[in-house]
PDB file of C-alpha atoms in Angstrom:
ATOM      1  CA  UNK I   1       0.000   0.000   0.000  1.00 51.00           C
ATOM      2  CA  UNK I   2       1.408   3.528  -0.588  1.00 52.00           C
ATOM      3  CA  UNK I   3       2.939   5.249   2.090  1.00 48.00           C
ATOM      4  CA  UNK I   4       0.332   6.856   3.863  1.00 54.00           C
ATOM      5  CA  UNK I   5      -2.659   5.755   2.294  1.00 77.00           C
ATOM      6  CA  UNK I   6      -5.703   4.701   4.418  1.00 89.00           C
ATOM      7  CA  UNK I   7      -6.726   1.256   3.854  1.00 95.00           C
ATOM      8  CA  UNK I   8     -10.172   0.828   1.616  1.00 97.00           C
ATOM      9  CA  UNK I   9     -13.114   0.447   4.050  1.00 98.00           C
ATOM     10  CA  UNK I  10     -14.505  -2.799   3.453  1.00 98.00           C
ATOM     11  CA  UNK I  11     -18.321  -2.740   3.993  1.00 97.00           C
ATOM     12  CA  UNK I  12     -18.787  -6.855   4.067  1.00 98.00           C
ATOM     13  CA  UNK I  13     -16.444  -9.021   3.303  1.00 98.00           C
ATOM     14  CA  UNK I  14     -15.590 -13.461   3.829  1.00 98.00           C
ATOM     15  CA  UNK I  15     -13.237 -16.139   2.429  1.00 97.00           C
ATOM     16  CA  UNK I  16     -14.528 -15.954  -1.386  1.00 98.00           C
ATOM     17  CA  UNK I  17     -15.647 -11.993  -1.762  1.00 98.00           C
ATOM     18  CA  UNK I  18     -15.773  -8.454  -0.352  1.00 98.00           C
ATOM     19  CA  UNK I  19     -17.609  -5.176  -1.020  1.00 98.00           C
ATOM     20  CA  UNK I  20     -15.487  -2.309  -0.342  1.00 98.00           C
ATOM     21  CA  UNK I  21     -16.184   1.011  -0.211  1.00 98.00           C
ATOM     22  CA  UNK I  22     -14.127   2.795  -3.108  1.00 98.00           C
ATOM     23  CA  UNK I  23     -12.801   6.302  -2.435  1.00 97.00           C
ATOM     24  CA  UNK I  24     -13.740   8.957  -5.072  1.00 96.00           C
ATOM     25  CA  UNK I  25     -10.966   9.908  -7.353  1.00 93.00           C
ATOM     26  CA  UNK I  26      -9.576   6.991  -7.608  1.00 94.00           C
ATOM     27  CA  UNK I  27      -9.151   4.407 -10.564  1.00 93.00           C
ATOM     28  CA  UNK I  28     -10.483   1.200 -10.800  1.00 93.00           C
ATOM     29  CA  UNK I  29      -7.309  -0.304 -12.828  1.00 79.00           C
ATOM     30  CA  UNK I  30      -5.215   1.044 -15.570  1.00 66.00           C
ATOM     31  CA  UNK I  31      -6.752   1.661 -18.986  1.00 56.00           C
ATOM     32  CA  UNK I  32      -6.444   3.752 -21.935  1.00 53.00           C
ATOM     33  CA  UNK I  33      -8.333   5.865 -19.847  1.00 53.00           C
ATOM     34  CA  UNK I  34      -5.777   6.379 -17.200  1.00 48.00           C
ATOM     35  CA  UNK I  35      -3.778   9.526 -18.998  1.00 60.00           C
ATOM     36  CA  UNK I  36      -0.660   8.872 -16.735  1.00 57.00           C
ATOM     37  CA  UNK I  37      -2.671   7.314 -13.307  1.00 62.00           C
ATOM     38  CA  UNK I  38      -0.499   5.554 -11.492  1.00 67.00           C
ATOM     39  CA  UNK I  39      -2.177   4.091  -8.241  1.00 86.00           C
ATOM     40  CA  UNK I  40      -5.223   2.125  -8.969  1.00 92.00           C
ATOM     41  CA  UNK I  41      -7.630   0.527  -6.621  1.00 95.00           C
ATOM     42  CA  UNK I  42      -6.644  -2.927  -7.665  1.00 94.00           C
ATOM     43  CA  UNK I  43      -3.266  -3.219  -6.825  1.00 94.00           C
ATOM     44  CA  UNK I  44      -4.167  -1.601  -3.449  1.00 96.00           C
ATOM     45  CA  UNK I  45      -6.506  -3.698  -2.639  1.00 97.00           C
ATOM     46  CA  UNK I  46      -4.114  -7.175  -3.603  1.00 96.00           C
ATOM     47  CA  UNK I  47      -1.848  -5.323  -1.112  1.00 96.00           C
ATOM     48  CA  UNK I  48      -4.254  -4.847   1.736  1.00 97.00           C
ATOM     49  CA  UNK I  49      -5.968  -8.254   1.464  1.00 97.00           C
ATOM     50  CA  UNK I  50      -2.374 -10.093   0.929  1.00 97.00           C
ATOM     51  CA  UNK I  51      -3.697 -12.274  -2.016  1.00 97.00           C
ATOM     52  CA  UNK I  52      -5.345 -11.982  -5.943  1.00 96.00           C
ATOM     53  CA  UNK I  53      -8.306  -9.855  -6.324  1.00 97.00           C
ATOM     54  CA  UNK I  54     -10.653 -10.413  -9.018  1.00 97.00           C
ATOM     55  CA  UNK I  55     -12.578  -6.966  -9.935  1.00 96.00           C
ATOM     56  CA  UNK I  56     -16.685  -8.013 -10.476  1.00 96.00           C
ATOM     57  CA  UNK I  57     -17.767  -4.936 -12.093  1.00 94.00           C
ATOM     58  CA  UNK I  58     -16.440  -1.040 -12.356  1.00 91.00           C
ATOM     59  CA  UNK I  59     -16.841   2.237 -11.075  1.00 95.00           C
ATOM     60  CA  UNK I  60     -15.825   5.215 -12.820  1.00 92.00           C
ATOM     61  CA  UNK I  61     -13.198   7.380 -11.187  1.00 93.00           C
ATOM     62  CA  UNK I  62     -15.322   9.507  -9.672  1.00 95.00           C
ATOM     63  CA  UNK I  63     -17.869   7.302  -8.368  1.00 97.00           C
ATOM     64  CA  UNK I  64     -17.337   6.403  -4.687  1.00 98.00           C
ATOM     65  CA  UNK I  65     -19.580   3.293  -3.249  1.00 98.00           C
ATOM     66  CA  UNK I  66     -19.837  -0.086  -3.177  1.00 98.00           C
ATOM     67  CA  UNK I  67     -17.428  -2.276  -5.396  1.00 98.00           C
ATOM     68  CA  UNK I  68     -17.790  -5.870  -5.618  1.00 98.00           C
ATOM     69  CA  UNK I  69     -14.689  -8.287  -5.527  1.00 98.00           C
ATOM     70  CA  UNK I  70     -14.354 -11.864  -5.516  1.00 98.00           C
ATOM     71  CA  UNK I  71     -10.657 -13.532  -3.688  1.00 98.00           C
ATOM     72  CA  UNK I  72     -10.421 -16.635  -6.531  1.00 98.00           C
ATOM     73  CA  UNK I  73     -11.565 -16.920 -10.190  1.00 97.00           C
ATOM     74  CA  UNK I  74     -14.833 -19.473  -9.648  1.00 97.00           C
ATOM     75  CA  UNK I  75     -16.426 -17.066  -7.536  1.00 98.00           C
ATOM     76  CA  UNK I  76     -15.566 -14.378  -9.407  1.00 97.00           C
ATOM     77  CA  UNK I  77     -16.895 -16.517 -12.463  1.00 96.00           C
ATOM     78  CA  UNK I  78     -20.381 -16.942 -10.694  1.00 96.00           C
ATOM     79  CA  UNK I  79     -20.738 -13.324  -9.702  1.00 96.00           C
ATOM     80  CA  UNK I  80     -20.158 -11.958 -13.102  1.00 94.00           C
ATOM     81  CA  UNK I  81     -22.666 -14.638 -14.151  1.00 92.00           C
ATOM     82  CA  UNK I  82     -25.762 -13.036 -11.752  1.00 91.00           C
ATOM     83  CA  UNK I  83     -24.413  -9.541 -12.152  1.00 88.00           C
ATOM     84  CA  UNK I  84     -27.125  -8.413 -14.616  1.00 79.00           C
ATOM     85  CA  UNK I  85     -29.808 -10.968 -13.580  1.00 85.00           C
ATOM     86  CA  UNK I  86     -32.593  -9.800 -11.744  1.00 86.00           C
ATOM     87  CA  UNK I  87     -31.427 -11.059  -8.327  1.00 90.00           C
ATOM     88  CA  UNK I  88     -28.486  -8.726  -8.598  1.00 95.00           C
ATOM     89  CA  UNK I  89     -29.516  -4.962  -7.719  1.00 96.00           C
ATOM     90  CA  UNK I  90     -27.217  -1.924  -7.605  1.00 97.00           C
ATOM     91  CA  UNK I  91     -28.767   0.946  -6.275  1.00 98.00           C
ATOM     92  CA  UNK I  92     -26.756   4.610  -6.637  1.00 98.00           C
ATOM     93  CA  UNK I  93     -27.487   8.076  -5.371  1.00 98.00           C
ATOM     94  CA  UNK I  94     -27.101  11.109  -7.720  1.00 98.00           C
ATOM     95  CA  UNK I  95     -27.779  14.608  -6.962  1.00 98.00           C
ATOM     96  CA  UNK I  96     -29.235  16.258 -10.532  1.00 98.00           C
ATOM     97  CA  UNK I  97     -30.345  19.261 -11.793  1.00 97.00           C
ATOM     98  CA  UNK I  98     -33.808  20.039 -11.679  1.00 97.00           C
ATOM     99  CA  UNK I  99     -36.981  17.909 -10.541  1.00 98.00           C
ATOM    100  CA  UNK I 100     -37.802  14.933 -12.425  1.00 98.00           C
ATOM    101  CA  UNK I 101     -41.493  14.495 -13.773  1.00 97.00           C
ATOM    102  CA  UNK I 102     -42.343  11.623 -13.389  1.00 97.00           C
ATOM    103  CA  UNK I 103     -41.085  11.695 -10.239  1.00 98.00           C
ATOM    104  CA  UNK I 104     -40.123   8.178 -10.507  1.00 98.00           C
ATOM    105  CA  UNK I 105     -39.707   6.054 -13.933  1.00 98.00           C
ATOM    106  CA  UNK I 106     -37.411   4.190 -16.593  1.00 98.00           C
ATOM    107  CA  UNK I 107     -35.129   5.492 -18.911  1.00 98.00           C
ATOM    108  CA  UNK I 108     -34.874   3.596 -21.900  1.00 98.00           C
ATOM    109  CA  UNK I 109     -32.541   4.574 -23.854  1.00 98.00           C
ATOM    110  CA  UNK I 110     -29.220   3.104 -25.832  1.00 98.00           C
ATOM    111  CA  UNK I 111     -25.955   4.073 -25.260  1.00 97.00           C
ATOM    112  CA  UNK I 112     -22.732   3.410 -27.185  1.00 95.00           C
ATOM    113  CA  UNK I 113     -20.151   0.973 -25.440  1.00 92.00           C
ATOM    114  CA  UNK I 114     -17.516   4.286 -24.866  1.00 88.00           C
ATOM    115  CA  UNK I 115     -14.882   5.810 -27.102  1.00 87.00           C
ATOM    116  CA  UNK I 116     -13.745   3.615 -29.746  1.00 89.00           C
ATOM    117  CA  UNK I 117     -17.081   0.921 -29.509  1.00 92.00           C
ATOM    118  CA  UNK I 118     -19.846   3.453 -31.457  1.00 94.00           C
ATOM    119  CA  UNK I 119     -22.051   0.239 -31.428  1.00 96.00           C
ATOM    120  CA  UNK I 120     -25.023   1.259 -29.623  1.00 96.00           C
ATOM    121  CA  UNK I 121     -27.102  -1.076 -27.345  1.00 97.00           C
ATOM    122  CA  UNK I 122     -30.156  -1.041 -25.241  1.00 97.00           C
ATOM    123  CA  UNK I 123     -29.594   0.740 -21.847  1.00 97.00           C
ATOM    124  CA  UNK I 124     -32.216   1.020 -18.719  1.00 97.00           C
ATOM    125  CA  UNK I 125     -31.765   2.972 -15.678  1.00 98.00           C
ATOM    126  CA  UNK I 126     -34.556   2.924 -13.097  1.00 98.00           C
ATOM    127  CA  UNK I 127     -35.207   5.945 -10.729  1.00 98.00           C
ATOM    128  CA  UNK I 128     -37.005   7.594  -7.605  1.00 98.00           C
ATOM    129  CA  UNK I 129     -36.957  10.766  -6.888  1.00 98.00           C
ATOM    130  CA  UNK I 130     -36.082  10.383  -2.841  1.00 98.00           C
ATOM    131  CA  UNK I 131     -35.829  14.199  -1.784  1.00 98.00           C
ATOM    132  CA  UNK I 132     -36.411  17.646  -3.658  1.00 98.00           C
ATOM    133  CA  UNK I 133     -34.823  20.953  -2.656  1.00 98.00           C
ATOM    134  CA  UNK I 134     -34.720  24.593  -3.778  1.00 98.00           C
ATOM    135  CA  UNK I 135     -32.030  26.938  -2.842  1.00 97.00           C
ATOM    136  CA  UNK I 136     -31.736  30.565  -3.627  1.00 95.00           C
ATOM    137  CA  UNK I 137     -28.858  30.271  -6.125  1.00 95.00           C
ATOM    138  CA  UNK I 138     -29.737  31.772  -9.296  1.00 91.00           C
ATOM    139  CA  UNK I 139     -29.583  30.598 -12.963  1.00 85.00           C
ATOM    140  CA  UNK I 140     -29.319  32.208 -15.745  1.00 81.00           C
ATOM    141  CA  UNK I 141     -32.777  33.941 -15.645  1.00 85.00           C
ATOM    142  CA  UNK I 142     -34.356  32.213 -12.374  1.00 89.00           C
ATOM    143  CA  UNK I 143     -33.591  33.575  -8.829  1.00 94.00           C
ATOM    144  CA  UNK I 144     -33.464  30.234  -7.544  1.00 96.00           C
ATOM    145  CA  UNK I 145     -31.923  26.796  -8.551  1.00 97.00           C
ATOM    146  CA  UNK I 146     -33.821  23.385  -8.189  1.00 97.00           C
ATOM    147  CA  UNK I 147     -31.861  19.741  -7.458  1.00 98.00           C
ATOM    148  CA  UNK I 148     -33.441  16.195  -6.450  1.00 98.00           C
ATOM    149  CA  UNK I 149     -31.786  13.426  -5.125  1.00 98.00           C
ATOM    150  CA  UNK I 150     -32.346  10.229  -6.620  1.00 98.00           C
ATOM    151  CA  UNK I 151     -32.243   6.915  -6.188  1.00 98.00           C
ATOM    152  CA  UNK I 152     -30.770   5.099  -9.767  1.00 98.00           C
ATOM    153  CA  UNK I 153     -30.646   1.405 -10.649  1.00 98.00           C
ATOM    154  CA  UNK I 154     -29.399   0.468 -13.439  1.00 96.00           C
ATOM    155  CA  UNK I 155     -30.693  -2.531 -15.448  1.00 95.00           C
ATOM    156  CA  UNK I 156     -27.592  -2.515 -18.081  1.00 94.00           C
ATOM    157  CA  UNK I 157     -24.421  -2.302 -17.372  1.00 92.00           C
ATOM    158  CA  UNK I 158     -23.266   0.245 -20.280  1.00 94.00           C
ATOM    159  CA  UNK I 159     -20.312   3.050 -20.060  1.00 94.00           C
ATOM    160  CA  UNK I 160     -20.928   6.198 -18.063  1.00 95.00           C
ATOM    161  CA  UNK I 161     -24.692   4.641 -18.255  1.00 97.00           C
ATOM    162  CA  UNK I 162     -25.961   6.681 -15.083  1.00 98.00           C
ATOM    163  CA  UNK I 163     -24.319   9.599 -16.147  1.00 97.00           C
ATOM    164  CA  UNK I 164     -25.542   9.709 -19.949  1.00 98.00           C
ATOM    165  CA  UNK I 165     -28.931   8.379 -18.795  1.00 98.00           C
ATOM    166  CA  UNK I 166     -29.292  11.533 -16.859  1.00 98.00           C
ATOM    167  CA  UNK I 167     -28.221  14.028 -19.768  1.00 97.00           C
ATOM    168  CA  UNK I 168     -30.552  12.852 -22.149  1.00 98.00           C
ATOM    169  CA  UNK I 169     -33.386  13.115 -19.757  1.00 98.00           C
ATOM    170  CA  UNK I 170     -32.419  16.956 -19.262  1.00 97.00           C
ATOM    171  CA  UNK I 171     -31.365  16.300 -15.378  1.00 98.00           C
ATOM    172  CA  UNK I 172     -27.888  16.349 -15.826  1.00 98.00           C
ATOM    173  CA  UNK I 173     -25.492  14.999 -13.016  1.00 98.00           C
ATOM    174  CA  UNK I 174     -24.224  17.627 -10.521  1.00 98.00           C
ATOM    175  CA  UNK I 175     -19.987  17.465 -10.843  1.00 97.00           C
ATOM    176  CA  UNK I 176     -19.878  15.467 -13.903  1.00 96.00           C
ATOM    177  CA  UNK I 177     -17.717  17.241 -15.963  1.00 94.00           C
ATOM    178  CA  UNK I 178     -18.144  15.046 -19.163  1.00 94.00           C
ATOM    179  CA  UNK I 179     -22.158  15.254 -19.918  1.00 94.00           C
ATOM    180  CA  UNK I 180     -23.466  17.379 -16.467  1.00 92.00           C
ATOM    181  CA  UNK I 181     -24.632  21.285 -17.098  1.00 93.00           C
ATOM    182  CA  UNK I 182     -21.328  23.521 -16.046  1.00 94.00           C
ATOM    183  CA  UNK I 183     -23.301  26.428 -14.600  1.00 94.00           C
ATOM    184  CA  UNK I 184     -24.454  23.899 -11.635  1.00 96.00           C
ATOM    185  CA  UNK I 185     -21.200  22.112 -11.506  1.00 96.00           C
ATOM    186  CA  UNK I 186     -19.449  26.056 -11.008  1.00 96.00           C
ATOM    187  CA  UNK I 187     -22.574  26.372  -8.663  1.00 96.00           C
ATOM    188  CA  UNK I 188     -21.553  23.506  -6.449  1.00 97.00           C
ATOM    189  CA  UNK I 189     -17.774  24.196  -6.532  1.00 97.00           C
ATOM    190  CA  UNK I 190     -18.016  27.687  -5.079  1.00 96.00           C
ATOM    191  CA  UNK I 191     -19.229  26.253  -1.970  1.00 97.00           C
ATOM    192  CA  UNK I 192     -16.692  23.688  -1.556  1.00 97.00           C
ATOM    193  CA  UNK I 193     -18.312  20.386  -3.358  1.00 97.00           C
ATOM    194  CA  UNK I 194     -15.424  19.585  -5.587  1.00 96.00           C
ATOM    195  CA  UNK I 195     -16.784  15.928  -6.642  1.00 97.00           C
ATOM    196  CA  UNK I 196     -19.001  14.438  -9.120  1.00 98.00           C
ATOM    197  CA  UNK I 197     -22.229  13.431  -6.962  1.00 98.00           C
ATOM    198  CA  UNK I 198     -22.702   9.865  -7.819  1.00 98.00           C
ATOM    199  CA  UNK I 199     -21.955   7.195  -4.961  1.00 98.00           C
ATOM    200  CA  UNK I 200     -22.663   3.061  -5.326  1.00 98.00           C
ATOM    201  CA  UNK I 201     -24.554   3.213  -2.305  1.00 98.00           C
ATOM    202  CA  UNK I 202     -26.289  -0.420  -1.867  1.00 98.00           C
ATOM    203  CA  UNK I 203     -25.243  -3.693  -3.458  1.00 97.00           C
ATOM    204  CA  UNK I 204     -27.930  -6.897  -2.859  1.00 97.00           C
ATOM    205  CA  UNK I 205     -27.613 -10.055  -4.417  1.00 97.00           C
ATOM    206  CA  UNK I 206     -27.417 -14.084  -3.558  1.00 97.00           C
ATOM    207  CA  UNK I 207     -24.301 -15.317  -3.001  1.00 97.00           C
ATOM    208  CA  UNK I 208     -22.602 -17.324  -4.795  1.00 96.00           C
ATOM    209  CA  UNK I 209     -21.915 -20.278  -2.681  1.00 97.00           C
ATOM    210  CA  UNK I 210     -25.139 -20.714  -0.379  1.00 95.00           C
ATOM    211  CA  UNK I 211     -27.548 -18.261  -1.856  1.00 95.00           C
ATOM    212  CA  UNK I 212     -27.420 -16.341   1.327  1.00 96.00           C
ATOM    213  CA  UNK I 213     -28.908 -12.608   0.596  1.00 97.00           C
ATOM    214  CA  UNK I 214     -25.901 -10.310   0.754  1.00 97.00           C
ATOM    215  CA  UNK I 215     -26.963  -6.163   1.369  1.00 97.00           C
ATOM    216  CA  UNK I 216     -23.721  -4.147   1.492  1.00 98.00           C
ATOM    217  CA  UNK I 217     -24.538  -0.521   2.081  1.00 98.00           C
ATOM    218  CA  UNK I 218     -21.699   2.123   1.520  1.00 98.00           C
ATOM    219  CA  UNK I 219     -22.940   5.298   3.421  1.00 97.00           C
ATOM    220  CA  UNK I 220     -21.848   8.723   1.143  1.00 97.00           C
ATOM    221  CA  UNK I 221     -18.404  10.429   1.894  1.00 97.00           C
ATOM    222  CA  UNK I 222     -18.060  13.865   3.301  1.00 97.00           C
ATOM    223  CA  UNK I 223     -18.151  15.647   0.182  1.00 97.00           C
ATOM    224  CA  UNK I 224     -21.650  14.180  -0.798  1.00 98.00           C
ATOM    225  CA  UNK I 225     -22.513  14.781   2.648  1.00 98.00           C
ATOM    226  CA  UNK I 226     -21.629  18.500   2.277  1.00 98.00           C
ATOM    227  CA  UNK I 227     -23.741  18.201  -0.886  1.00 98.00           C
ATOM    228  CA  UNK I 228     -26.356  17.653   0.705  1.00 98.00           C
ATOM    229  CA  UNK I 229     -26.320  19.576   3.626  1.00 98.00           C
ATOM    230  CA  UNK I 230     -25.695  22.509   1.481  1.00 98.00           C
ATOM    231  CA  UNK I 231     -29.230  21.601  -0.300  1.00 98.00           C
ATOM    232  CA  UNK I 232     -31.169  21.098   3.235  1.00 97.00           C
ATOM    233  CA  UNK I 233     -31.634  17.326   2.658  1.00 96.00           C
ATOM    234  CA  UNK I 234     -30.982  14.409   5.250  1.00 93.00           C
ATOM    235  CA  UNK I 235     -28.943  11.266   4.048  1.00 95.00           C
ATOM    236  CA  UNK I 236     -31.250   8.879   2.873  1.00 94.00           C
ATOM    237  CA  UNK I 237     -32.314   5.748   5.236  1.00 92.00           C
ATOM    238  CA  UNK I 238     -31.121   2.494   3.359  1.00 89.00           C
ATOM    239  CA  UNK I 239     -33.409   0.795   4.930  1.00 82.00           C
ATOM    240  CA  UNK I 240     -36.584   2.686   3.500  1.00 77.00           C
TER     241      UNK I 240
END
């Protein structure tokens, strides 16, 4: 582990898998899209767990939340099996732009596979609208500025899916520099929220070995926290 890193909270964890709790900011593993990265979760993580680590699914850089990882390459084989069946849920919060209507729905919607793969193929993201807040911030020619928090599922597993998902429904992601609106992202930054506001929060599925119902819940980092605080609104219950 680097010198003076903080070990990656691990939110559940036994002798074939964890969920950890990824930090925002930092990289999954090195890919094209890495542009000179070079400390990556996944080497980390093989350090602090003292044996292989096999990577279930992603999170984008600046995602923070719940990551899946399996210690040996059958389990890892049966998790990426189930990861897109419906037993397998991945719940995210996201702080957009605006309020929703329908306050709670599907996107449908296809999305390319990412730079380089213009293939496009079919994409769902479920959502609920889980708090609403106004805050006398203006923009451009309102006094005030709206944001919702939201609960998002997605039912695909495409690139940036959440994020593009979003965009095309005109709610775009506070802090995502890549398809959010920039007047809310300079919004957010002037009062200290330097971070995209997407976090994994809740992983459930069976496991793999005993079919045991696994919940891992990753509670938001003090920069979404500060989010929301600065918008009035509690952290949501993951219970509810």
């Amino acid at each position: 582990m680097s010198a003076g890193a903080d070990p990656i909270p691990v939110v559940w964890a036994d002798e074939w898998l964890a969920v950890v709790d990824k930090p925002v900011g930092l990289m999954v593993h090195d890919s094209k899209l890495a542009r000179g990265e070079t400390e990556f979760l996944a080497d980390r993580l093989r350090e602090q767990f003292g044996k292989p680590v096999f990577l279930v699914h992603r999170l984008d850089r600046a995602t923070s939340g719940c990551l899946l990882l399996a210690f040996d390459r059958d389990t890892a084989s049966l998790l990426g099996r189930s990861l897109m069946s419906e037993q397998f849920t991945k719940d995210y919060l996201a702080v957009c732009r605006g309020w929703p209507e329908p306050a709670q729905g599907r996107i449908d919607h296809p999305l390319d596979g990412g730079p380089g793969k213009p293939v496009k193929k079919p994409a769902s993201t479920d959502y609920r609208t889980l708090a609403t807040a106004e805050v006398d911030w203006p923009s451009q020619q309102h006094p005030s500025s709206r944001y919702a928090l939201l609960q998002c599922t997605p039912l695909t597993g495409r690139f940036r899916q959440i994020r593009r998902h979003l965009k095309h429904i005109h709610h775009h992601l506070v802090g995502d520099s890549s398809h959010g609106d920039g007047r809310h992202n300079q919004a957010f930054r002037m009062r200290g929220v330097h971070r995209m506001l997407l976090h994994a929060w809740r992983l459930s599925f069976p496991h793999p070995h005993d079919g045991r119902r696994i919940i891992a819940v990753a509670p938001p980092d003090a920069g979404f926290r500060r989010a929301l605080d600065l918008l009035g609104l509690p952290v949501p219950d993951p219970a509810a």
